[in-house]
Coordinates of C-alpha atoms and ligand atoms in Angstrom, one line a residue:
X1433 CA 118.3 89.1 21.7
X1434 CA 117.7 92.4 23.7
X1435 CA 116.6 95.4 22.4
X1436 CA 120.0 97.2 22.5
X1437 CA 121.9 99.7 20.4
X1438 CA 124.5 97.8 20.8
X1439 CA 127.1 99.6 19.2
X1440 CA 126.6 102.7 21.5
X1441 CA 127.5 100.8 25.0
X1442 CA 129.6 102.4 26.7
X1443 CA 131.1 101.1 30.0
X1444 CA 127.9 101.0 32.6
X1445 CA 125.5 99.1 34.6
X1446 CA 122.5 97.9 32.8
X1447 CA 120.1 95.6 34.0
X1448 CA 119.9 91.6 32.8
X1449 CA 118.0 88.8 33.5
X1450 CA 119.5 87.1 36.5
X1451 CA 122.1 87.0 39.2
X1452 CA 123.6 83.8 40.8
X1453 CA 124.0 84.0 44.4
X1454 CA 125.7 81.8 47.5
X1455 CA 125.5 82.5 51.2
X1456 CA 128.5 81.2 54.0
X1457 CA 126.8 81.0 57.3
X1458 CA 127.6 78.0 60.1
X1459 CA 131.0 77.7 58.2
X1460 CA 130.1 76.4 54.9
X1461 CA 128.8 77.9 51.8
X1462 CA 125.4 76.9 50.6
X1463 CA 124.1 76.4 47.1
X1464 CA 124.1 78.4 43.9
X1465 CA 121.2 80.5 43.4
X1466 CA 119.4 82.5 40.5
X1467 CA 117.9 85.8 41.8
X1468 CA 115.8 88.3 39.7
X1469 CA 116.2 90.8 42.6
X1470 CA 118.9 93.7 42.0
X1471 CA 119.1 94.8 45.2
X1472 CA 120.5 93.3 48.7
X1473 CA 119.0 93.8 52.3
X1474 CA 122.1 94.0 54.1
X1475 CA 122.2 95.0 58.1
X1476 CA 124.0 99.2 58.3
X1477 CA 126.7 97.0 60.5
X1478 CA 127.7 94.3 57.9
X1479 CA 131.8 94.4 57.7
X1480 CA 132.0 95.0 54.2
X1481 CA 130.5 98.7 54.9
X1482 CA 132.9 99.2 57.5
X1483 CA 135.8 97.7 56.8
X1484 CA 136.3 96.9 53.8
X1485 CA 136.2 92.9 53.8
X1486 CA 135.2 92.9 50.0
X1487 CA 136.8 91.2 46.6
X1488 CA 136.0 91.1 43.5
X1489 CA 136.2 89.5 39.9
X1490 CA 135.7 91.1 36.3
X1491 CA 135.5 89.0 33.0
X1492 CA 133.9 89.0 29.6
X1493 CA 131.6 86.5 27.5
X1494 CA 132.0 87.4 24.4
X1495 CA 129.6 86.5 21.0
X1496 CA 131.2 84.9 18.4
X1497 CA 130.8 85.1 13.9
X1498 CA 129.4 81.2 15.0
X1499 CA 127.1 82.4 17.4
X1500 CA 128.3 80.6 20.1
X1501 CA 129.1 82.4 23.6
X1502 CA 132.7 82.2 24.9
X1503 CA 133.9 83.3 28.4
X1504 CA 137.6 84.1 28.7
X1505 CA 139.5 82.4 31.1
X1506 CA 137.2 82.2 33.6
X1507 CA 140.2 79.3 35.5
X1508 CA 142.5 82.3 36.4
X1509 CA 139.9 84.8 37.8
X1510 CA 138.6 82.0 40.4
X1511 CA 142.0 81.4 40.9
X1512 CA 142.3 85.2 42.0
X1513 CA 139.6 85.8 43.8
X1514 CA 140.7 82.6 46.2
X1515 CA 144.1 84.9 46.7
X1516 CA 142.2 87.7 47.9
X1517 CA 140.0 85.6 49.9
X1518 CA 142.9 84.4 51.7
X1519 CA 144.5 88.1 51.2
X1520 CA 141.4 89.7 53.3
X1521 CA 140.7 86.3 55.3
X1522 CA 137.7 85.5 53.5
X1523 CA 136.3 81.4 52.6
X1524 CA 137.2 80.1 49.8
X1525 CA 134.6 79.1 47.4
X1526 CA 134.0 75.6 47.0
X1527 CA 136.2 73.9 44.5
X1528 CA 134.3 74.6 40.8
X1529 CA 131.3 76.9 42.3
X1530 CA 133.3 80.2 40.8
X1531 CA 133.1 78.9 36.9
X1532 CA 129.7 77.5 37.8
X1533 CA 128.5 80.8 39.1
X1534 CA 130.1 82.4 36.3
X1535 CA 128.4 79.4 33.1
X1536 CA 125.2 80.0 35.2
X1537 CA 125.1 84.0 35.2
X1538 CA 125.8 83.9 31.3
X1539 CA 123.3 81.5 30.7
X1540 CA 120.7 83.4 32.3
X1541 CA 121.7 86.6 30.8
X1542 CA 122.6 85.0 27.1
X1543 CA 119.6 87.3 25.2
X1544 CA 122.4 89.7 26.7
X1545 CA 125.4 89.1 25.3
X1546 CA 126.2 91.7 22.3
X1547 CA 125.9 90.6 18.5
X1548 CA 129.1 89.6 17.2
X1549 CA 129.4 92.5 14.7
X1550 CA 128.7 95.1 17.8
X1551 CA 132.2 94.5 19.1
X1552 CA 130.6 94.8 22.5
X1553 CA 130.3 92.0 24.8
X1554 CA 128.8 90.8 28.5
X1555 CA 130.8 92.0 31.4
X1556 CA 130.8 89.6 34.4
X1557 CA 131.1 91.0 37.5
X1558 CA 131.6 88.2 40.5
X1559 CA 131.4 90.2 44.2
X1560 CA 132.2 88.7 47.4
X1561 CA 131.5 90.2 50.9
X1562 CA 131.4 89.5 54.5
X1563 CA 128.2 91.0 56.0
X1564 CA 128.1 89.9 59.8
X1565 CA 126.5 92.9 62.2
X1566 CA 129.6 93.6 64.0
X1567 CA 131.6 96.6 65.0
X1568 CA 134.8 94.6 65.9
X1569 CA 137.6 95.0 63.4
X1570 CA 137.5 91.3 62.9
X1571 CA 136.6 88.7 59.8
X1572 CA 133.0 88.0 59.4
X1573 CA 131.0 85.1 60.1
X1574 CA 128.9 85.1 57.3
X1575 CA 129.1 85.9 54.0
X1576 CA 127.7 86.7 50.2
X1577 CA 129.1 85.8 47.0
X1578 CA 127.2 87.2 44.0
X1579 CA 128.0 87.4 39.8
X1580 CA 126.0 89.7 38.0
X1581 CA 126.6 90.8 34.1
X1582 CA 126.1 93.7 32.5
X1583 CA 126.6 94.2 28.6
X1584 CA 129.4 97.1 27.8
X1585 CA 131.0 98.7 25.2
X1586 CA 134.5 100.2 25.3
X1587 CA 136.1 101.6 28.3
X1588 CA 137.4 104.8 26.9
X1589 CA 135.2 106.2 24.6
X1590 CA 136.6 105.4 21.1
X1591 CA 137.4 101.8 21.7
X1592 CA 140.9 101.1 20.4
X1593 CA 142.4 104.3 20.3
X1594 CA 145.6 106.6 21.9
X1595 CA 145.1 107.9 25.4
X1596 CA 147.2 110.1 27.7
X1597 CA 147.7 109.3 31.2
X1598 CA 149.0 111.7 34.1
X1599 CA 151.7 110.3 36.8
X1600 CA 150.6 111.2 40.2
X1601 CA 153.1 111.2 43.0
X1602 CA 150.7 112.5 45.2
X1603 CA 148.4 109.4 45.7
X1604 CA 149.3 105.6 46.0
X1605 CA 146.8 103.2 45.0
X1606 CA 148.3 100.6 47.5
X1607 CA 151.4 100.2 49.6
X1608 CA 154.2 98.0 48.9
X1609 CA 153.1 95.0 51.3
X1610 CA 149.5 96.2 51.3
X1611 CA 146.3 95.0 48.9
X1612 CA 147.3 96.1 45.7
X1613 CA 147.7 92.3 44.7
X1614 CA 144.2 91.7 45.8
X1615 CA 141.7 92.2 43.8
X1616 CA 139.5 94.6 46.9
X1617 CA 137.4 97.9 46.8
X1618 CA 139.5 99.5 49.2
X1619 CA 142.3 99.8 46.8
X1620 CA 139.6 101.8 44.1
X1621 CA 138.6 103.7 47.3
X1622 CA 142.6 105.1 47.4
X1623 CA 142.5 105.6 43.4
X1624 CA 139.4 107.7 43.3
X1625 CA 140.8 111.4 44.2
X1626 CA 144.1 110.7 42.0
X1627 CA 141.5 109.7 39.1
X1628 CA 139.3 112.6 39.6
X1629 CA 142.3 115.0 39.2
X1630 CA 143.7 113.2 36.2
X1631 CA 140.0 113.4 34.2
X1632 CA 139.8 117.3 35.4
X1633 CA 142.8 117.7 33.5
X1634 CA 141.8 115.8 30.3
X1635 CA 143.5 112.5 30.9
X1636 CA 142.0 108.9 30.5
X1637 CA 143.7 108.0 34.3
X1638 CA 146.3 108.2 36.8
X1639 CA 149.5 106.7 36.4
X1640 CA 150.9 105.5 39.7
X1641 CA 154.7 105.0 40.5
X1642 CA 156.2 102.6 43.2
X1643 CA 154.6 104.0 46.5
X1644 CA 158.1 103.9 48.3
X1645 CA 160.8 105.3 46.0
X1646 CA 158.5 106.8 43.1
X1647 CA 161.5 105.5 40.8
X1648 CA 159.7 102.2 39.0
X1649 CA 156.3 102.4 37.2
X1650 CA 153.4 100.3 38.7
X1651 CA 150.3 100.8 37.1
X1652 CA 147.8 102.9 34.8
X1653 CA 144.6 103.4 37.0
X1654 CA 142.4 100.0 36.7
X1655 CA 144.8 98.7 34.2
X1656 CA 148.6 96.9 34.1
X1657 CA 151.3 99.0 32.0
X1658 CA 153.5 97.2 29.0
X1659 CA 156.4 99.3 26.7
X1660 CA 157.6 97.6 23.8
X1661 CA 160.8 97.7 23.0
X1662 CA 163.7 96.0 20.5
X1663 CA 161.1 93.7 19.7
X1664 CA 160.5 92.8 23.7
X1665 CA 157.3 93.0 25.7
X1666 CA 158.5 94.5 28.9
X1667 CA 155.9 95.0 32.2
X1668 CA 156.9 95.8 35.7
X1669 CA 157.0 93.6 38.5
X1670 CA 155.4 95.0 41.5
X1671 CA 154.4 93.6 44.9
X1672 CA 151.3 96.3 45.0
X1673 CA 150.4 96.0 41.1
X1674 CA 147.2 93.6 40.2
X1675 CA 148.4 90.4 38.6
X1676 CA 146.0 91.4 35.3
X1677 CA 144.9 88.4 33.5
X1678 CA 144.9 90.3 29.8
X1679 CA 149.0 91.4 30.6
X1680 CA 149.4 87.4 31.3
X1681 CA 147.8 86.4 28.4
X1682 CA 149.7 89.0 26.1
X1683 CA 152.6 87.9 27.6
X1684 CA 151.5 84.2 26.3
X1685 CA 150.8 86.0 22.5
X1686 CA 154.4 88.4 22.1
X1687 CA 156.1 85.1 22.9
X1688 CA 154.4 83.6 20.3
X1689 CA 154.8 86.0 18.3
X1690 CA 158.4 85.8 18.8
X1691 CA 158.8 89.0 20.9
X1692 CA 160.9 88.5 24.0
X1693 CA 159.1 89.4 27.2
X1694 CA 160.5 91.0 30.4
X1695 CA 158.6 90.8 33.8
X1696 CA 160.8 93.1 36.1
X1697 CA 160.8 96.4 37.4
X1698 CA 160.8 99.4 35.5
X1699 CA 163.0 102.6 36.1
X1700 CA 160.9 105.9 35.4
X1701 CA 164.2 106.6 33.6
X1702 CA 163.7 103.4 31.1
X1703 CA 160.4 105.3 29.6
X1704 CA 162.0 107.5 26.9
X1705 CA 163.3 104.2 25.4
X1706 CA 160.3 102.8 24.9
X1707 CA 158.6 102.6 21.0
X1708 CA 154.8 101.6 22.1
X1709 CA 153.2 101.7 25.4
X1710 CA 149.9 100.6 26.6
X1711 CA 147.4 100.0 29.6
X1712 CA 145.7 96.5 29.5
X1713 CA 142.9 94.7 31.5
X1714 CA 139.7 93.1 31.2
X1715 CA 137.7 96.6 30.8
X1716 CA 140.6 98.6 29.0
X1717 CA 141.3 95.6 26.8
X1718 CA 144.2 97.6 25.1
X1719 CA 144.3 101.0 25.7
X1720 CA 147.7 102.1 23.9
X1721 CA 149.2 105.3 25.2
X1722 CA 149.4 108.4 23.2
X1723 CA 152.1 110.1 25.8
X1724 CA 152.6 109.9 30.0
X1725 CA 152.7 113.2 31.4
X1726 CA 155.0 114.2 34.8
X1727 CA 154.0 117.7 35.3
X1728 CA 156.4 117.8 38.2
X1729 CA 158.9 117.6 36.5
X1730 CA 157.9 118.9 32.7
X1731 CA 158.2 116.1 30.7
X1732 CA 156.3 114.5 28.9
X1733 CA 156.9 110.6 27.5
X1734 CA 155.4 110.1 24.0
X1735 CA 154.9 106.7 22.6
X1736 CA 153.1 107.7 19.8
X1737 CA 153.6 111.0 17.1
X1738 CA 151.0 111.0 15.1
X1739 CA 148.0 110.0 17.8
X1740 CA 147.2 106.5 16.1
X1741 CA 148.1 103.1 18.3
X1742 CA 151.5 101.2 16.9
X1743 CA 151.8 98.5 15.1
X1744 CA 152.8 96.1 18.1
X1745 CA 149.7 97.2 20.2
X1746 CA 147.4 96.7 17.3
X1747 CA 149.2 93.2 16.2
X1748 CA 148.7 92.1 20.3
X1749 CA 144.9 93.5 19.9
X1750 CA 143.9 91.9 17.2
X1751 CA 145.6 88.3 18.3
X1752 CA 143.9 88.3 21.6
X1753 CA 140.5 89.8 20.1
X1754 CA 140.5 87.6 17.5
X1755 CA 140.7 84.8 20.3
X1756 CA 138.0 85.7 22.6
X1757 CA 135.8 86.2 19.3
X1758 CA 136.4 82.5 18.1
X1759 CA 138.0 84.0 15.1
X1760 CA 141.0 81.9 15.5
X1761 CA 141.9 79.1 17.2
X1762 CA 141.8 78.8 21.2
X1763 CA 145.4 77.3 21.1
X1764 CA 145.7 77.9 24.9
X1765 CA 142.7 76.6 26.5
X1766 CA 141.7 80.2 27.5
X1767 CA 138.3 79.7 26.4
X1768 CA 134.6 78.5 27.8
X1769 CA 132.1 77.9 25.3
X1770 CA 128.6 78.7 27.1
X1771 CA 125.7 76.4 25.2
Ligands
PLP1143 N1 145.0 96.5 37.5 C1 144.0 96.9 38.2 C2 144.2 97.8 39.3 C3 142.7 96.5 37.8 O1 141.6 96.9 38.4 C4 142.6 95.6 36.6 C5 141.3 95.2 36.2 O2 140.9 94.1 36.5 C6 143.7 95.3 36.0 C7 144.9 95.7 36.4 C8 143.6 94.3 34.8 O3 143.4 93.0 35.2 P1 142.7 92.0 34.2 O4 143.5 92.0 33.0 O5 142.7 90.7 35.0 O6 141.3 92.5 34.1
COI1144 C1 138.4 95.2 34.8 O1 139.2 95.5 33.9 O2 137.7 94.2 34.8 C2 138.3 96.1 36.0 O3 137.9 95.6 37.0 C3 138.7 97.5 35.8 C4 137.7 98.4 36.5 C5 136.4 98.4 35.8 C6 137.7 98.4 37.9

């Protein structure tokens, strides 16, 4: 094992072993490649740095009581990144190199992945760019796919714990039929003033509305929104949200906990009925939300009184921690066990 503090992580870059790497020249991809090197010698006209043609992945290995190193669903973020390749008209990786990549990086890296009692673990961090010299706003010719890992701790500092958010009407993070389905840079480009202003003000992250009508909620910064409700999981439906892996897979756990769950959009109006509310995604895991301010209009939505996450939240985070920990049973197939 590394020399860590584990327990301190927070959310950062730190260097590992190894990085797996594949290049797309002559229209095909080439093979998988471990690379000590951190850095990339990349020509100042590559499209990526100009226009944006640039995707990517984030997932978690995760060290179990046993030992044993298990990456989380690792089938539905190669099935993402394909839908931004073909969002951003990039190649498609060849069928089984993203999981590969990804088995490969944590194998590499394993002296890496946090100690089971740390309740840390290895962030994965799969990039894809085109990189053909070219000032002609056109896909490239050539092209990069790389997974590093890094190990992290919580998101927000304090791990599970209430957080207030800010809704901006003054910046969207995507337009209606733009790239907010895709997993690309550009749309954390568009987030980066709104988030800025949020965390000058002493909140966790923006809170963005529908970008057309500002009546239905669409996301919490890098994260998907849920309310609980009358014992119903309820999360909008959005053409410019990110289709969040963690929101489908909590969606899998109310049900079986015998919550109903409602995908569909969600008034601004609906949010005083709400009991529990939370952010969820990779990083965030589940952030619950102490109260959603809308200082243009003076209100303020709280979803919790006394400061501490509800007891839905903390039922859903403990059920899907307890899975990607191996401390109960992987009923779903969601898990990879790395050897
Ligand atoms: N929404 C945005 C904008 C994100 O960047 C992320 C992070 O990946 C999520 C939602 C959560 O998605 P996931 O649960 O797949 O990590
Ligand atoms: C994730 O949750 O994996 C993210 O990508 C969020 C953020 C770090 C961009």
């Amino acid at each position: 094992m590394a020399n860590i503090n584990w327990s301190e992580l927070g959310f950062g870059y730190m260097k590992t072993n190894a990085n797996v790497r594949c290049e797309y020249h002559n229209g095909a991809w080439g093979k998988l490649e471990l690379h000590t090197e951190e850095t990339i010698n990349m020509h100042m006209a590559a499209t990526c740095l100009h226009y944006a043609q640039e995707a990517f992945e984030g997932l978690k290995a995760f060290r179990g009581k046993d030992g044993k190193i298990r990456v989380f669903r690792i089938d539905e973020n190669a099935k993402r990144l394909e839908s931004t390749c073909k969002g951003i008209c990039m190649p498609l990786l060849p069928e089984g190199a993203f999981k590969e990549a990804v088995v490969m990086a944590v194998k590499a890296n394993a002296e890496f992945v946090p100690p089971y009692e740390s309740g840390a673990s290895l962030y994965i961090r799969p990039v894809l760019f085109g990189f053909t010299p070219q000032i002609g706003v056109n896909p490239a010719k050539d092209y990069m796919f790389i997974v590093f890992t890094s190990p992290v701790g919580p998101y927000f500092k304090g791990g599970f714990a209430t957080n207030p958010y800010l809704i901006t009407r003054r910046y969207d993070r995507s337009a209606p039929l733009g790239t907010g389905v895709y997993k690309v840079g550009g749309n954390y480009a568009a987030s980066l003033a709104a988030h800025e202003e949020a965390h000058a003000q002493g909140y966790s992250s923006e809170f963005y509305l529908d970008a057309k009508e500002k009546k239905y909620i669409d996301e919490c910064g890098a994260a998907n929104f849920f309310g609980i409700k009358n014992n119903t999981y309820v999360t909008p439906k959005s053409t410019s949200i990110l289709p969040s892996i963690t929101n489908k897979s909590l969606m899998q756990l109310a049900e079986d906990m015998g919550m109903k769950v409602e995908r569909r959009p969600i008034p601004v109006d609906e949010l005083p009925t709400f009991e529990e509310a939370g952010a969820c995604g990779t990083a965030a895991v589940i952030s619950p939300i102490e109260r959603l301010d809308d200082r243009d209009n003076n209100v303020s939505y709280v979803f919790s009184k006394d400061g501490k996450p509800g007891p839905v939240c903390t039922k859903l985070y403990h059920k899907l921690r307890a899975i990607q920990y191996g401390d109960e049973p992987d009923t779903h197939g969601w898990i990879t066990i790395v050897e």
